[in-house]
Coordinates of C-alpha atoms and ligand atoms in Angstrom, one line a residue:
M1 CA 109.0 92.4 129.2
K2 CA 111.5 93.3 126.4
L3 CA 111.8 94.7 123.4
Y4 CA 114.5 94.7 120.8
D5 CA 114.0 97.9 118.5
Y6 CA 115.6 100.7 116.7
Y7 CA 114.6 104.2 117.9
R8 CA 113.8 105.0 114.0
S9 CA 112.0 101.8 112.9
S10 CA 108.0 102.4 112.3
A11 CA 107.7 98.7 113.0
S12 CA 109.4 99.0 116.3
Y13 CA 107.5 102.0 116.8
R14 CA 104.0 100.3 116.7
V15 CA 104.8 98.6 119.0
R16 CA 106.3 100.7 121.5
I17 CA 102.8 102.7 121.2
A18 CA 101.0 99.4 121.5
L19 CA 103.1 99.0 125.5
H20 CA 103.1 102.4 126.5
L21 CA 99.0 102.7 125.3
K22 CA 98.6 99.4 127.6
N23 CA 100.6 100.4 129.7
I24 CA 103.2 97.7 130.1
D25 CA 106.6 97.9 131.6
F26 CA 109.2 97.5 128.9
E27 CA 113.0 96.9 128.4
T28 CA 114.9 98.7 125.4
I29 CA 117.0 96.1 123.5
P30 CA 118.5 98.2 120.7
V31 CA 119.2 96.8 117.5
D32 CA 121.3 99.5 115.0
L33 CA 120.0 98.4 111.5
L34 CA 122.2 101.1 110.3
A35 CA 125.4 99.4 111.6
G36 CA 123.3 95.9 110.6
D37 CA 123.2 94.8 113.9
H38 CA 119.6 92.8 113.0
K39 CA 122.4 90.9 110.7
N40 CA 124.3 89.3 113.1
K41 CA 124.4 85.4 114.2
D42 CA 123.5 86.5 118.1
Y43 CA 120.2 88.3 117.3
K44 CA 119.0 85.9 114.3
A45 CA 119.2 83.4 117.4
H46 CA 116.7 85.1 118.8
N47 CA 114.3 86.0 115.0
P48 CA 116.3 84.0 112.2
Q49 CA 114.0 86.4 110.1
G50 CA 116.0 89.4 111.4
L51 CA 113.7 92.2 111.8
V52 CA 112.6 94.1 114.4
P53 CA 110.5 94.2 116.8
L54 CA 111.1 91.2 118.5
L55 CA 108.8 91.1 122.0
V56 CA 110.6 89.3 125.1
E57 CA 107.8 87.8 128.0
G58 CA 109.4 85.4 130.2
D59 CA 111.5 82.5 127.6
N60 CA 109.1 83.4 125.7
E61 CA 109.9 85.7 122.1
L62 CA 107.8 87.0 119.1
G63 CA 108.4 89.0 116.4
Q64 CA 106.1 90.7 114.1
S65 CA 104.5 93.8 115.0
L66 CA 100.4 92.4 114.1
A67 CA 101.5 89.3 116.1
I68 CA 102.8 91.0 118.8
M69 CA 99.7 93.8 119.4
E70 CA 97.4 90.4 119.2
Y71 CA 99.1 88.7 121.5
L72 CA 99.4 92.3 123.9
D73 CA 95.3 92.1 123.6
E74 CA 94.6 89.1 124.3
T75 CA 96.9 88.9 127.7
Y76 CA 96.4 92.9 128.5
P77 CA 93.8 93.2 127.3
E78 CA 93.2 97.3 128.7
P79 CA 93.0 99.1 126.6
L80 CA 92.0 97.0 122.9
L81 CA 93.8 97.4 120.1
V82 CA 90.9 95.2 118.1
S83 CA 87.4 96.0 119.2
G84 CA 84.1 96.5 118.8
T85 CA 81.5 94.7 116.1
A86 CA 82.4 92.1 114.1
L87 CA 83.4 94.0 111.1
D88 CA 84.6 97.1 113.2
K89 CA 86.6 95.0 114.1
A90 CA 88.0 93.3 110.3
Y91 CA 87.9 97.2 109.3
I92 CA 90.6 97.8 111.6
R93 CA 93.2 94.8 110.0
Q94 CA 92.4 95.7 106.9
M95 CA 93.6 99.3 107.2
A96 CA 96.6 98.0 109.9
L97 CA 96.9 94.9 107.0
L98 CA 97.1 97.2 104.3
V99 CA 99.9 99.4 106.0
A100 CA 101.8 96.8 106.9
C101 CA 101.5 94.8 103.5
E102 CA 101.0 97.1 100.6
I103 CA 103.3 99.9 102.2
H104 CA 105.7 99.1 104.5
P105 CA 107.4 96.4 102.9
M106 CA 108.3 98.1 99.6
N107 CA 110.1 101.0 101.5
N108 CA 111.9 98.0 103.8
P109 CA 115.9 98.7 103.7
K110 CA 116.4 95.2 102.3
V111 CA 114.4 95.7 99.6
W112 CA 114.4 99.4 98.4
K113 CA 118.0 100.5 99.6
A114 CA 119.2 97.1 98.8
Y115 CA 117.3 95.5 96.8
V116 CA 116.1 98.1 94.2
G117 CA 119.3 100.4 94.9
G118 CA 121.9 98.0 96.0
K119 CA 120.9 95.2 93.3
L120 CA 119.0 96.9 90.6
G121 CA 121.5 100.0 90.5
A122 CA 118.8 102.8 91.2
D123 CA 119.8 105.6 90.9
E124 CA 119.1 108.5 94.1
K125 CA 116.1 110.3 92.0
Q126 CA 114.7 106.7 90.6
M127 CA 115.0 105.4 94.4
Q128 CA 112.7 108.6 96.0
D129 CA 110.0 108.5 93.1
W130 CA 110.1 104.7 94.1
Y131 CA 109.8 105.4 97.9
H132 CA 106.9 108.0 97.6
F133 CA 104.8 105.9 95.4
W134 CA 104.6 103.4 97.7
I135 CA 104.0 105.6 100.2
L136 CA 101.3 108.1 98.2
D137 CA 99.2 104.9 96.5
G138 CA 99.0 103.4 99.7
L139 CA 98.0 106.3 102.0
A140 CA 95.3 107.0 98.7
A141 CA 93.6 103.7 99.5
Y142 CA 93.5 104.6 103.0
E143 CA 92.0 107.9 103.3
A144 CA 89.5 106.5 100.3
L145 CA 88.6 104.0 103.2
L146 CA 87.9 106.6 105.8
I147 CA 86.0 108.3 103.6
K148 CA 83.9 104.6 102.7
Y149 CA 83.0 103.0 105.6
Q150 CA 82.6 106.6 107.8
K151 CA 83.7 104.5 111.0
A152 CA 86.3 107.3 111.9
G153 CA 86.2 109.8 115.2
A154 CA 89.4 111.3 116.1
F155 CA 90.9 108.1 115.3
T156 CA 90.5 105.3 112.1
C157 CA 87.6 103.5 114.5
G158 CA 86.0 106.2 116.5
D159 CA 87.1 108.4 119.3
T160 CA 90.2 105.9 120.6
P161 CA 93.5 104.6 119.1
S162 CA 93.0 101.5 118.0
M163 CA 95.7 98.7 115.7
A164 CA 95.1 100.4 112.8
D165 CA 96.4 103.8 114.3
L166 CA 99.6 102.3 115.5
Y167 CA 100.2 101.2 112.0
L168 CA 99.3 104.4 109.9
I169 CA 101.2 106.5 112.5
P170 CA 104.3 105.7 111.7
Q171 CA 104.3 104.9 108.3
L172 CA 103.4 108.7 108.3
Y173 CA 106.4 109.6 110.2
N174 CA 108.4 107.6 107.8
A175 CA 106.7 109.2 104.8
R176 CA 107.9 113.3 106.6
R177 CA 110.9 112.0 107.2
F178 CA 111.4 111.6 103.4
N179 CA 109.3 114.7 102.4
V180 CA 106.2 113.1 100.7
D181 CA 103.3 115.1 100.0
L182 CA 100.4 114.2 102.5
Q183 CA 98.0 117.6 101.4
A184 CA 95.9 115.4 99.8
F185 CA 94.9 113.4 102.9
S186 CA 93.1 115.4 105.3
K187 CA 91.9 113.3 107.4
I188 CA 94.8 111.1 107.6
R189 CA 96.3 114.3 108.8
A190 CA 93.7 115.4 111.7
I191 CA 94.3 111.6 113.0
E192 CA 97.4 111.9 113.1
L193 CA 97.4 115.0 114.7
N194 CA 94.9 113.8 117.6
A195 CA 97.9 110.9 118.0
I196 CA 100.6 112.6 118.5
K197 CA 99.5 114.5 121.2
L198 CA 99.0 111.4 123.0
D199 CA 101.5 110.7 125.7
A200 CA 101.6 107.0 124.8
F201 CA 102.3 108.0 121.5
Q202 CA 104.8 111.0 122.8
K203 CA 106.5 108.1 124.5
A204 CA 106.9 106.0 121.4
A205 CA 108.2 108.7 118.8
P206 CA 111.9 108.0 117.5
E207 CA 112.7 111.4 118.6
A208 CA 112.1 110.2 122.4
Q209 CA 114.0 107.1 122.2
A210 CA 117.1 106.8 124.1
T211 CA 119.3 105.9 121.6
A212 CA 117.8 108.9 119.2
P213 CA 120.6 111.4 118.2
A214 CA 120.3 114.4 119.4
D215 CA 120.2 116.6 116.4
M216 CA 118.0 114.3 114.8
P217 CA 114.8 116.2 113.0
A218 CA 111.5 117.2 114.9
I219 CA 108.6 115.2 113.2
H220 CA 106.3 113.4 115.3
G221 CA 108.3 113.9 119.1
A222 CA 107.2 116.7 121.4
K223 CA 109.4 119.4 118.9
S224 CA 107.4 118.1 116.4
P225 CA 106.2 121.4 113.8
L226 CA 102.5 119.9 114.2
L227 CA 102.5 120.0 117.3
Q228 CA 103.7 123.9 117.4
P229 CA 101.2 127.4 116.8
S230 CA 100.8 127.8 113.9
Ligands
LIG1 N1 105.8 93.0 109.2 C1 106.7 93.3 110.0 C2 108.2 94.0 109.6 C3 109.3 94.2 110.4 C4 110.7 94.7 109.8 O1 110.4 94.9 108.3 N2 111.5 95.8 110.2 C5 112.4 96.2 109.7 C6 112.7 98.0 110.8 S1 110.9 98.6 110.6 C7 113.6 95.7 109.5 O2 114.2 95.2 110.5 N3 114.1 95.6 108.8 C8 115.8 95.1 108.3 C9 116.3 95.6 106.4 O3 115.2 95.5 105.9 O4 117.0 94.9 106.6 C10 106.8 93.5 111.5 O5 105.4 94.1 111.4 O6 107.0 93.2 112.2

């Protein structure tokens, strides 16, 4: 298996966690978003959407992290990322989609940097407000839903990671990278800590990728301040 990805892309981070949780061997093909490699003709021949991640298995190429995860669950079911009762599964998808559809697209480089900053001419402060607003808005709902459904244990649904956590944790990485204050979200922060202690999450962290610069800030990797004794 091959994964086109970018070390700091949160959508790529989601799929890396899934692959590591399922112990699937994969090779990474880095696509440098900063250099604009995702917009090249060559990459667009693989993914006409010009987004990472993209999973390749034999002759088959698959984009969109949610589609990739559902595919992996069907072909490599151990452990399942979406499991339990029909209601549990709907809850897991609800939480994953909250991040995938309501938070992440608003802060994607093509929306936030290229359109809000570039085309609409927002200044740095306005851009930061935009970025923080969508994360805080979405995470407040995520925290409220954790309380409403009472399905969380160590993770969003019970005591093992599900697809919802694979969306939540990379989104928290982005939040911390851009200094969003997560103090109000105690349940979310507890899940984050449980997740980043796991090997699969550690291996998938942006800081652990071969292309990550040595001096990048430690957020979720082995040197995360969250993992240091207080
Ligand atoms: N819904 C897509 C989102 C993929 C996505 O937006 N990837 C970002 C990186 S996290 C990207 O390639 N952005 C390129 C851009 O915005 O120009 C998924 O879940 O795979």
